[in-house]
PDB file of C-alpha atoms in Angstrom:
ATOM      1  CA  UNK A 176       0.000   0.000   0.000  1.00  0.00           C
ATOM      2  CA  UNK A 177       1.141   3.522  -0.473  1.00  0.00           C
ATOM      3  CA  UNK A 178       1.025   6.574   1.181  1.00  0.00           C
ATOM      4  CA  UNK A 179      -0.017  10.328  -0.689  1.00  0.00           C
ATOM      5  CA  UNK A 180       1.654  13.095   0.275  1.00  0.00           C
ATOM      6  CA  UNK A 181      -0.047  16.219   0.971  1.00  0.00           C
ATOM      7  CA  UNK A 182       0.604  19.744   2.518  1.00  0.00           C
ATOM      8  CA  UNK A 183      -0.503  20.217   6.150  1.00  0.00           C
ATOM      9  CA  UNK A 184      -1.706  23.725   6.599  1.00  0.00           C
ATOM     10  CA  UNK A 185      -1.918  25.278  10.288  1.00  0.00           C
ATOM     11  CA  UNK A 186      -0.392  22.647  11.170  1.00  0.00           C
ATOM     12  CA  UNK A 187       1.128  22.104  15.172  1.00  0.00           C
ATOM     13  CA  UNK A 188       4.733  23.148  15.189  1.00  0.00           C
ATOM     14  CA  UNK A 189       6.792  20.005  15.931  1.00  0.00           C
ATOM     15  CA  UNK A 190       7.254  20.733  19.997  1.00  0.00           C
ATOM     16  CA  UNK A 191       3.433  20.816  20.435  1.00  0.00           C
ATOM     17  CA  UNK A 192       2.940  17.794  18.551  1.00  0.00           C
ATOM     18  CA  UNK A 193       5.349  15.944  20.486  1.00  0.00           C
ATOM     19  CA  UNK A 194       4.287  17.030  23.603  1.00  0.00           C
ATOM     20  CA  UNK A 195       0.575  16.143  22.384  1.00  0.00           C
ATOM     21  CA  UNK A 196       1.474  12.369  21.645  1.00  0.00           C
ATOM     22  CA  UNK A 197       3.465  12.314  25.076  1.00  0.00           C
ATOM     23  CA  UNK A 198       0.442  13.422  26.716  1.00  0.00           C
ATOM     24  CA  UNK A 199      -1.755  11.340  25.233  1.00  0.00           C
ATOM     25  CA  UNK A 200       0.184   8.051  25.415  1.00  0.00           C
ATOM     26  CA  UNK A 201      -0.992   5.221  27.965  1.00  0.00           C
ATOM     27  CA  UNK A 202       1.983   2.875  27.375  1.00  0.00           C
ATOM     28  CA  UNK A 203       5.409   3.650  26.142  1.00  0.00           C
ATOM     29  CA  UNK A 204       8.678   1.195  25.487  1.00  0.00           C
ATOM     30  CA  UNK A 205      11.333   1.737  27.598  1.00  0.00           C
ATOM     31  CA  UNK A 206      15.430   0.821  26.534  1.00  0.00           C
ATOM     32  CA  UNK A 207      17.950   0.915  29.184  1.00  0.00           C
ATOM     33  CA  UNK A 208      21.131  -1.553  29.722  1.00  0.00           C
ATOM     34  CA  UNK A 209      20.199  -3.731  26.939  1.00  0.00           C
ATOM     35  CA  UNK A 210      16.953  -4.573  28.040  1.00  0.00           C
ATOM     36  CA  UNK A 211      13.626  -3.969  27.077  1.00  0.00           C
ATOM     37  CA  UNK A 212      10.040  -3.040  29.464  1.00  0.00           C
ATOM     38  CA  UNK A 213       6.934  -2.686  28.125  1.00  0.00           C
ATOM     39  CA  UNK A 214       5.143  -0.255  30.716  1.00  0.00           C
ATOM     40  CA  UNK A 215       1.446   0.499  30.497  1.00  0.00           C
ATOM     41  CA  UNK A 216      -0.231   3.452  32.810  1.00  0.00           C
ATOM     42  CA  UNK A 217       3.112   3.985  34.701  1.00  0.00           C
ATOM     43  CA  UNK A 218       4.092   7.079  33.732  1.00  0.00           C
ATOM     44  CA  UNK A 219       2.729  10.837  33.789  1.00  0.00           C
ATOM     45  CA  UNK A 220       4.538  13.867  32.331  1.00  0.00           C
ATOM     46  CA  UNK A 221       5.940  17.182  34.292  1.00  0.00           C
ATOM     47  CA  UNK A 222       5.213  20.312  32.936  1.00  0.00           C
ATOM     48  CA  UNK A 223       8.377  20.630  31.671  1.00  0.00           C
ATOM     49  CA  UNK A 224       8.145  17.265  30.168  1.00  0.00           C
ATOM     50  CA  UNK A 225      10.036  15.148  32.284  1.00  0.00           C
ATOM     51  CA  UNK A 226       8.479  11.905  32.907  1.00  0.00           C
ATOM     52  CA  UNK A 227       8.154  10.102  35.617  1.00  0.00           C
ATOM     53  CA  UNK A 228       7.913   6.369  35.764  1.00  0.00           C
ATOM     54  CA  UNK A 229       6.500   3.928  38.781  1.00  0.00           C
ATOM     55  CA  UNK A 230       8.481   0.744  38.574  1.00  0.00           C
ATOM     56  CA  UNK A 231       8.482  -2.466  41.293  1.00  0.00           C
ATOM     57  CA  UNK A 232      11.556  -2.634  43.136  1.00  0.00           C
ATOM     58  CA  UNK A 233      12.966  -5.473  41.072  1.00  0.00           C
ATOM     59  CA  UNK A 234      12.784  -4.112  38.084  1.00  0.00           C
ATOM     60  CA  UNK A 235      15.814  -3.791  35.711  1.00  0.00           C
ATOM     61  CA  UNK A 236      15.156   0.106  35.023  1.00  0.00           C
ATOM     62  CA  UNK A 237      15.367   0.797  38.528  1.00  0.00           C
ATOM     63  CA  UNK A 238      19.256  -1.020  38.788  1.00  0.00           C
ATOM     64  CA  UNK A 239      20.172   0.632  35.578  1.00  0.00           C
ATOM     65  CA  UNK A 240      19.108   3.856  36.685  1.00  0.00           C
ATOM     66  CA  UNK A 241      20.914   3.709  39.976  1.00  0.00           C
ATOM     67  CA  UNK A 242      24.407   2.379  38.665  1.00  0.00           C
ATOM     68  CA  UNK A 243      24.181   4.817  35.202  1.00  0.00           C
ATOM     69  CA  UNK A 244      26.235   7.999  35.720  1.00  0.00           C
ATOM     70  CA  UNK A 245      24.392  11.043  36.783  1.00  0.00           C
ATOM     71  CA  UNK A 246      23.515  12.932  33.452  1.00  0.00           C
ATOM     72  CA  UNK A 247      24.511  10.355  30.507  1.00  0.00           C
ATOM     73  CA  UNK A 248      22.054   9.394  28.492  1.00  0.00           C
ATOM     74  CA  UNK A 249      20.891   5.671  29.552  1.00  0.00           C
ATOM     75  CA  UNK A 250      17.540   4.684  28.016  1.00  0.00           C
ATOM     76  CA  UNK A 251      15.367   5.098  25.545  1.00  0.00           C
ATOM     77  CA  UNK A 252      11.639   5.972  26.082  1.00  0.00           C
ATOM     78  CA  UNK A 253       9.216   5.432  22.887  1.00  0.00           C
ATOM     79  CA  UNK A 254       5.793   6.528  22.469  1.00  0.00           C
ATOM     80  CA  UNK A 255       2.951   6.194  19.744  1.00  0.00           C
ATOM     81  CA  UNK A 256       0.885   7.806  18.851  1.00  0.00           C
ATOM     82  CA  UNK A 257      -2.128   5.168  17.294  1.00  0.00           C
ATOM     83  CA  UNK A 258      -5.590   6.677  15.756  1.00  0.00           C
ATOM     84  CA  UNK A 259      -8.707   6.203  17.961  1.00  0.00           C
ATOM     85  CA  UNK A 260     -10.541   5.269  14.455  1.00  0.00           C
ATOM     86  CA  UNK A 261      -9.832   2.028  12.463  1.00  0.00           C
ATOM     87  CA  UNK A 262      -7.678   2.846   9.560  1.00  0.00           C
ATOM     88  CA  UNK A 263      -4.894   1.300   7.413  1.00  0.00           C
ATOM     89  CA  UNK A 264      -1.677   2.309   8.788  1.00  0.00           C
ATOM     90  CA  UNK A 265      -3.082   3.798  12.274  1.00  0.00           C
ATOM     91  CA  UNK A 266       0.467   4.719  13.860  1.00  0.00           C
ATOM     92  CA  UNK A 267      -0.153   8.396  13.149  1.00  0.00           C
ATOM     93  CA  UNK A 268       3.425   9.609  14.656  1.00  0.00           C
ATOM     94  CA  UNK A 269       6.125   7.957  16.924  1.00  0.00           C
ATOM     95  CA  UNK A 270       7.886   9.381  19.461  1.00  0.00           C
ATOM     96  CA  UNK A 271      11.539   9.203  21.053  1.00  0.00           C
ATOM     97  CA  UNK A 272      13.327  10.517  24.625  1.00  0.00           C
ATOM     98  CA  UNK A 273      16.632   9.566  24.748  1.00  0.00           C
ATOM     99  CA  UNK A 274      17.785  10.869  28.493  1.00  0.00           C
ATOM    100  CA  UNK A 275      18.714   9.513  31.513  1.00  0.00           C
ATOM    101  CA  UNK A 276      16.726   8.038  34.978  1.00  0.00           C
ATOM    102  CA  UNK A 277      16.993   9.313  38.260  1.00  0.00           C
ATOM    103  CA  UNK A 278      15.370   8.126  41.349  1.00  0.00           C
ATOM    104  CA  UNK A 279      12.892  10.749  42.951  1.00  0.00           C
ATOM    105  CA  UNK A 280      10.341   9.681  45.379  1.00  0.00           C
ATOM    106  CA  UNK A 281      10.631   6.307  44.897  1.00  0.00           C
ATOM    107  CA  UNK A 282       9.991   6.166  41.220  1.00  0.00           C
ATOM    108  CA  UNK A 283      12.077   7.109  38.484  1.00  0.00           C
ATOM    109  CA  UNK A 284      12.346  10.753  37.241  1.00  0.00           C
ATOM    110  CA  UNK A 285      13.244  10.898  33.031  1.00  0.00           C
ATOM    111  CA  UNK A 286      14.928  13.614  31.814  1.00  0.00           C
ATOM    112  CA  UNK A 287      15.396  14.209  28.115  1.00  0.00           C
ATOM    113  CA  UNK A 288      18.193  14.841  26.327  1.00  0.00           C
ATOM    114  CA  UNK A 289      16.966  14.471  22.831  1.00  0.00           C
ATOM    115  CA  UNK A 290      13.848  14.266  21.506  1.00  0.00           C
ATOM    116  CA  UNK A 291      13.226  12.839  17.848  1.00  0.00           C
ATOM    117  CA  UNK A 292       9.491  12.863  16.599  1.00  0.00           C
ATOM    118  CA  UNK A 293       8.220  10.843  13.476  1.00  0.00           C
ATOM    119  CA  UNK A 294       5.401  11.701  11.182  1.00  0.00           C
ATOM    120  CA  UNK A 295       4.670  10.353   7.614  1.00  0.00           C
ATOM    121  CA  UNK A 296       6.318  13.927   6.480  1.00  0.00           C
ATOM    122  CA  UNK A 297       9.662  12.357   8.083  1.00  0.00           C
ATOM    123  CA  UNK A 298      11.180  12.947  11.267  1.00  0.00           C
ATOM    124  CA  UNK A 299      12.463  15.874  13.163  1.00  0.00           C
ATOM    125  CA  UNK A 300      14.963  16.632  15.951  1.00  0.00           C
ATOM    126  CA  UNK A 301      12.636  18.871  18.459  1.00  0.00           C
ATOM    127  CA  UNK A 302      14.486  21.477  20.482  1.00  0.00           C
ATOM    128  CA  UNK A 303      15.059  20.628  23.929  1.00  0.00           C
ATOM    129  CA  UNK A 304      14.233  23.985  25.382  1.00  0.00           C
ATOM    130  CA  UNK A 305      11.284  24.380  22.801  1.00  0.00           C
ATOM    131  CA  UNK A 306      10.390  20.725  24.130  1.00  0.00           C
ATOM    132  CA  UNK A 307      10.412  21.911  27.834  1.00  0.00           C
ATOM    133  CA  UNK A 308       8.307  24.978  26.671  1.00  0.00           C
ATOM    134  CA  UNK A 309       5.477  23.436  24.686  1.00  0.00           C
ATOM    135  CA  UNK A 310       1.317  22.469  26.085  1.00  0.00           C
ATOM    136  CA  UNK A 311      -0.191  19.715  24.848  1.00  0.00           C
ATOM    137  CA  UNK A 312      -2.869  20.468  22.274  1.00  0.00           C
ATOM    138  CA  UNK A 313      -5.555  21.954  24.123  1.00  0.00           C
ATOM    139  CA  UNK A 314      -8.170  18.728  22.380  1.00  0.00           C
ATOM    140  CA  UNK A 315      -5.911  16.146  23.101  1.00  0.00           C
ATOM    141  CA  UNK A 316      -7.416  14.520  26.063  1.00  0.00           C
ATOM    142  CA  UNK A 317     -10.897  14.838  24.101  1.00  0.00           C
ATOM    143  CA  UNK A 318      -9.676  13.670  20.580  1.00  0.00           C
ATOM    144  CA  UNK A 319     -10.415   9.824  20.740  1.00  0.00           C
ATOM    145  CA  UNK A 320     -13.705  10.642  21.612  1.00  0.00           C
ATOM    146  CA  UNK A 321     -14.480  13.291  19.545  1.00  0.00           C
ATOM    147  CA  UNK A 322     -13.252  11.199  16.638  1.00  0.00           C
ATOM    148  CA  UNK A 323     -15.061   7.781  17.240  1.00  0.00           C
ATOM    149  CA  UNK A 324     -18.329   9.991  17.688  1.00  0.00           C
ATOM    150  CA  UNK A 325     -17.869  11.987  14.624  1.00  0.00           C
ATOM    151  CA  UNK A 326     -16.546   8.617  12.941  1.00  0.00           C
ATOM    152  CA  UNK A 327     -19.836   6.439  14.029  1.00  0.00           C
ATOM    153  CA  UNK A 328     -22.959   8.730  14.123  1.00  0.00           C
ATOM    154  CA  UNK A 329     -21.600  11.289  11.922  1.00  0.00           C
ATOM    155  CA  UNK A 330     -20.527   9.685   8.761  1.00  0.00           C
ATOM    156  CA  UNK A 331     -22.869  11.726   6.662  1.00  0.00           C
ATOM    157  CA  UNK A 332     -21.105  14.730   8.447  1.00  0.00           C
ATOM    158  CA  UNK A 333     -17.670  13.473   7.195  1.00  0.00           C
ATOM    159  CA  UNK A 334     -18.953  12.592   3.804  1.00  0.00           C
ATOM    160  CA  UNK A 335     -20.216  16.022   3.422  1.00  0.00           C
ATOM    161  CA  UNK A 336     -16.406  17.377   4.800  1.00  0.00           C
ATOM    162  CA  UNK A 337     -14.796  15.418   1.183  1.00  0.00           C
ATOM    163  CA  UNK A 338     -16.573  18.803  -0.693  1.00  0.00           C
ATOM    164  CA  UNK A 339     -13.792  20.360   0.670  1.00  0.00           C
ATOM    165  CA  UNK A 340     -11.353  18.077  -0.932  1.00  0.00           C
ATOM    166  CA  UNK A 341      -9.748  18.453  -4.378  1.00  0.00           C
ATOM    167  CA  UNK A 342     -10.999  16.109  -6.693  1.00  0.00           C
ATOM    168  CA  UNK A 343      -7.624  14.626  -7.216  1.00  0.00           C
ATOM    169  CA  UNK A 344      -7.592  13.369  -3.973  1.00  0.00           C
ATOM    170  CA  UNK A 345     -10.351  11.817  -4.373  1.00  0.00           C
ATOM    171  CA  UNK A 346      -9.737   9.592  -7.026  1.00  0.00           C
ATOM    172  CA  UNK A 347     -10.740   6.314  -6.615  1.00  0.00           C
ATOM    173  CA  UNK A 348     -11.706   6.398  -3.155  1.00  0.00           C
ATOM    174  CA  UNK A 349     -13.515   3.941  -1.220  1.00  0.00           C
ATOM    175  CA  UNK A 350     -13.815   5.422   2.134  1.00  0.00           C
ATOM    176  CA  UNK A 351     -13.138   8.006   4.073  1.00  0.00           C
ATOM    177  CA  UNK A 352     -12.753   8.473   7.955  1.00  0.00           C
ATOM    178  CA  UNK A 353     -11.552  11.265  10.639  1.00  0.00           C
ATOM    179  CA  UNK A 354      -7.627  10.484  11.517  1.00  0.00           C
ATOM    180  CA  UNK A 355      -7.108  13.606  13.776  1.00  0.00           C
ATOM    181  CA  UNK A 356      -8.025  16.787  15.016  1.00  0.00           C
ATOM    182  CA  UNK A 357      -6.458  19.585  16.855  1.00  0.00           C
ATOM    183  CA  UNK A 358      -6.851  23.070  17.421  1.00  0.00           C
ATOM    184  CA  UNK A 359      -5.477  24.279  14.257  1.00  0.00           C
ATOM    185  CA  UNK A 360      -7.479  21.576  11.705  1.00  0.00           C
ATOM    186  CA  UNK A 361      -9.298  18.166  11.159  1.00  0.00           C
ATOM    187  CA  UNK A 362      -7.664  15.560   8.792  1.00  0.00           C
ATOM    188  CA  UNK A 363      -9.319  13.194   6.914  1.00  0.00           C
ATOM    189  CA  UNK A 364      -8.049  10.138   5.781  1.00  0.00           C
ATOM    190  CA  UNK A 365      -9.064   8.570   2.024  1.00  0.00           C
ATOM    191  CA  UNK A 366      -8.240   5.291   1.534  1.00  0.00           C
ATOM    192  CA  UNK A 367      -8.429   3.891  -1.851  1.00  0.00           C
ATOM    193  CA  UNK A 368      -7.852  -0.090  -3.214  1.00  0.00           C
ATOM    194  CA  UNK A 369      -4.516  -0.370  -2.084  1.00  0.00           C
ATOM    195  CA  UNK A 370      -3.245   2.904  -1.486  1.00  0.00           C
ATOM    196  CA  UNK A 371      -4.385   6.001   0.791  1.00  0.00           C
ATOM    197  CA  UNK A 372      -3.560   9.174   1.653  1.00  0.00           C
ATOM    198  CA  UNK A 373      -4.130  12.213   4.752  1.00  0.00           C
ATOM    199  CA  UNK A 374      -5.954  15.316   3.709  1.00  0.00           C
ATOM    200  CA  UNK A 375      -5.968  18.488   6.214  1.00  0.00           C
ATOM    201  CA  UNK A 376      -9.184  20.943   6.947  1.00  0.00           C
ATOM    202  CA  UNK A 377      -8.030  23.945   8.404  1.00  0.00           C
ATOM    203  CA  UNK A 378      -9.952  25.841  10.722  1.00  0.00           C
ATOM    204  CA  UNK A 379     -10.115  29.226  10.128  1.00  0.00           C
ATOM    205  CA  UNK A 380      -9.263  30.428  13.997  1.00  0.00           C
ATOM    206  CA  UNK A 381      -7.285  28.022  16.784  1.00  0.00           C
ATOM    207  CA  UNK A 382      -9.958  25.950  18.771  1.00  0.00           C
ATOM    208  CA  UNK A 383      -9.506  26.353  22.300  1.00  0.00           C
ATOM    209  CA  UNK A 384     -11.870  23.535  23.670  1.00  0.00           C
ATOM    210  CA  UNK A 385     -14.098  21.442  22.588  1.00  0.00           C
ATOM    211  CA  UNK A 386     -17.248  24.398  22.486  1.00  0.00           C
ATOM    212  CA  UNK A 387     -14.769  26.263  19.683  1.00  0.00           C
ATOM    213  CA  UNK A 388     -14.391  22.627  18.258  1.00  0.00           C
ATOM    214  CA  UNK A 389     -17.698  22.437  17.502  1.00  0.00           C
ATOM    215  CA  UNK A 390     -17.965  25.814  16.441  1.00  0.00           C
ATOM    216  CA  UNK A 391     -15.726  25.339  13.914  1.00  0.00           C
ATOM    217  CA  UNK A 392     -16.521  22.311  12.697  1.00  0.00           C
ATOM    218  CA  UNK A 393     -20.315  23.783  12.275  1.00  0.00           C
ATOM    219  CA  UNK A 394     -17.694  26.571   9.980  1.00  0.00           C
ATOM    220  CA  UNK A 395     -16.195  24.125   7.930  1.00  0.00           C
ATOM    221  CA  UNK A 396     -19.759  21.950   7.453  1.00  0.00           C
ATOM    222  CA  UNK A 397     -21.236  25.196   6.192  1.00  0.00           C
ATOM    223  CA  UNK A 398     -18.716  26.073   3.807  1.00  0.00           C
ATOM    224  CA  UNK A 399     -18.869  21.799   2.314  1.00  0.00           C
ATOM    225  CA  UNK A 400     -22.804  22.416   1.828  1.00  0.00           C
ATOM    226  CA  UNK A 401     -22.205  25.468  -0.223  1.00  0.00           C
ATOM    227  CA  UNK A 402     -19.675  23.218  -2.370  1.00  0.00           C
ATOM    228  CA  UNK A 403     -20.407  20.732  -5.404  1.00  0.00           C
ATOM    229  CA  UNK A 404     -21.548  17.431  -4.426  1.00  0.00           C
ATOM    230  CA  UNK A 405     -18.693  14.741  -4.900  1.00  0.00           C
ATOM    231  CA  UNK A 406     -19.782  11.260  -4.516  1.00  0.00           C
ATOM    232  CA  UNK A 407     -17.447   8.950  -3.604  1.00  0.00           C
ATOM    233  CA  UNK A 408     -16.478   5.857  -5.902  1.00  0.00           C
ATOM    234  CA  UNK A 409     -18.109   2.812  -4.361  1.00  0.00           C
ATOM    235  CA  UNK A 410     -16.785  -0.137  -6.382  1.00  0.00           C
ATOM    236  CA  UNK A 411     -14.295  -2.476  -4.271  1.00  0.00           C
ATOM    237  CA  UNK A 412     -12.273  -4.789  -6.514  1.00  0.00           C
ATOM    238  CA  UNK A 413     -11.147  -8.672  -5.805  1.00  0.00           C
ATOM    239  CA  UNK A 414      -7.897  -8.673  -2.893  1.00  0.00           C
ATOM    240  CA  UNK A 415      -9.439  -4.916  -1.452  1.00  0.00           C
ATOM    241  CA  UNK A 416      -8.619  -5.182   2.424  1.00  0.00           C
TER     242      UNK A 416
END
């Protein structure tokens, strides 16, 4: 299957979005001394975007983190960020802290010293200090819900949204669901056959919470009903998955 590219308009700058996916993650992969822990609801995230990690006293993160040098990187923390709504492909970015442990409290306190984030457009070295800086998106808490709503009761509503769409993106298309939404846009994505490809809906001010959300989705809706129908190609051939 391949991938379309397309440009992202008012898009989050990469510091937000990484911060977004670290907020949002329930389970992350954690490297350190050659081995390998999955952890799942163990962590929360500082402010500054440290994170901190409860671990059982026998576990191998705990030993590394206590005979590592202060300050030298030591593990490896990776995130990822999966789509609340079944699509091909539904890793929507990946995240990675590379840092070093410290034990605070009891658990273990991560502090970054690099930060790589990976989206289809490619991947991208995030500034530390622009890292330490950056708020989640302001929907991110709300976006699996707001997606699997819009995604099963609203499908006329998304439908509606591919007015908006050039036509050569929708060539051939079979279906087409809600990947993501932030304050700055909603993207859609078209799959086709065997191929499929993200398409982003600006909004045309920052949404807040979710009251501005719906606001300007009620925007962009408006603007699709004052567009030429485009109906979507139905026909599935032999193999489509």
């Amino acid at each position: 299957m391949g991938d379309d590219s397309h440009s992202w308009t008012a898009a989050p700058a990469a510091a937000e979005r990484a911060r977004s996916v670290l907020a949002a993650a329930w389970s992350c992969s954690v490297t350190a001394e050659g081995t390998r822990e999955e952890l799942v609801g163990a962590h929360s995230v500082d402010e500054d975007g440290r994170v901190l990690v409860d671990v059982p006293e026998d576990s191998a993160l705990l030993a590394a983190a206590i005979c590592a040098p202060r300050g030298e990187p030591s593990a490896v923390l990776e995130f990822a960020d999966v789509a609340p709504v079944p699509v091909r492909n539904r890793i929507r970015a990946r995240l990675w802290l590379a840092g070093w442990f410290a034990v605070e409290g009891g658990r273990l306190a991560f502090t970054p010293t690099r930060v790589v984030l990976r989206q289809p457009s490619g991947s991208v070295v995030v500034d530390l200090a622009e890292f330490a800086a950056a708020v989640p998106d302001p929907l991110t808490t709300a976006e699996a819900r707001l997606l699997t709503h819009l995604a099963d009761c609203h499908a006329d509503a998304v439908e509606r949204l591919t007015r908006l769409v050039d036509s050569d993106s929708l060539h051939g298309a079979v279906r087409v669901q809600p990947l993501a939404v932030d304050r700055h846009g909603l993207t859609l994505r078209i799959e086709r056959v065997r191929a499929h490809g993200d398409v982003r809906l600006a909004f045309h001010a920052p949404a807040d919470d979710v009251a501005q959300l719906t606001e300007r989705m009620h925007v962009l809706l408006g603007q699709a009903a004052a567009s030429c129908p485009r109906a979507l190609q139905r026909q599935r051939t032999d193999g489509d998955g």
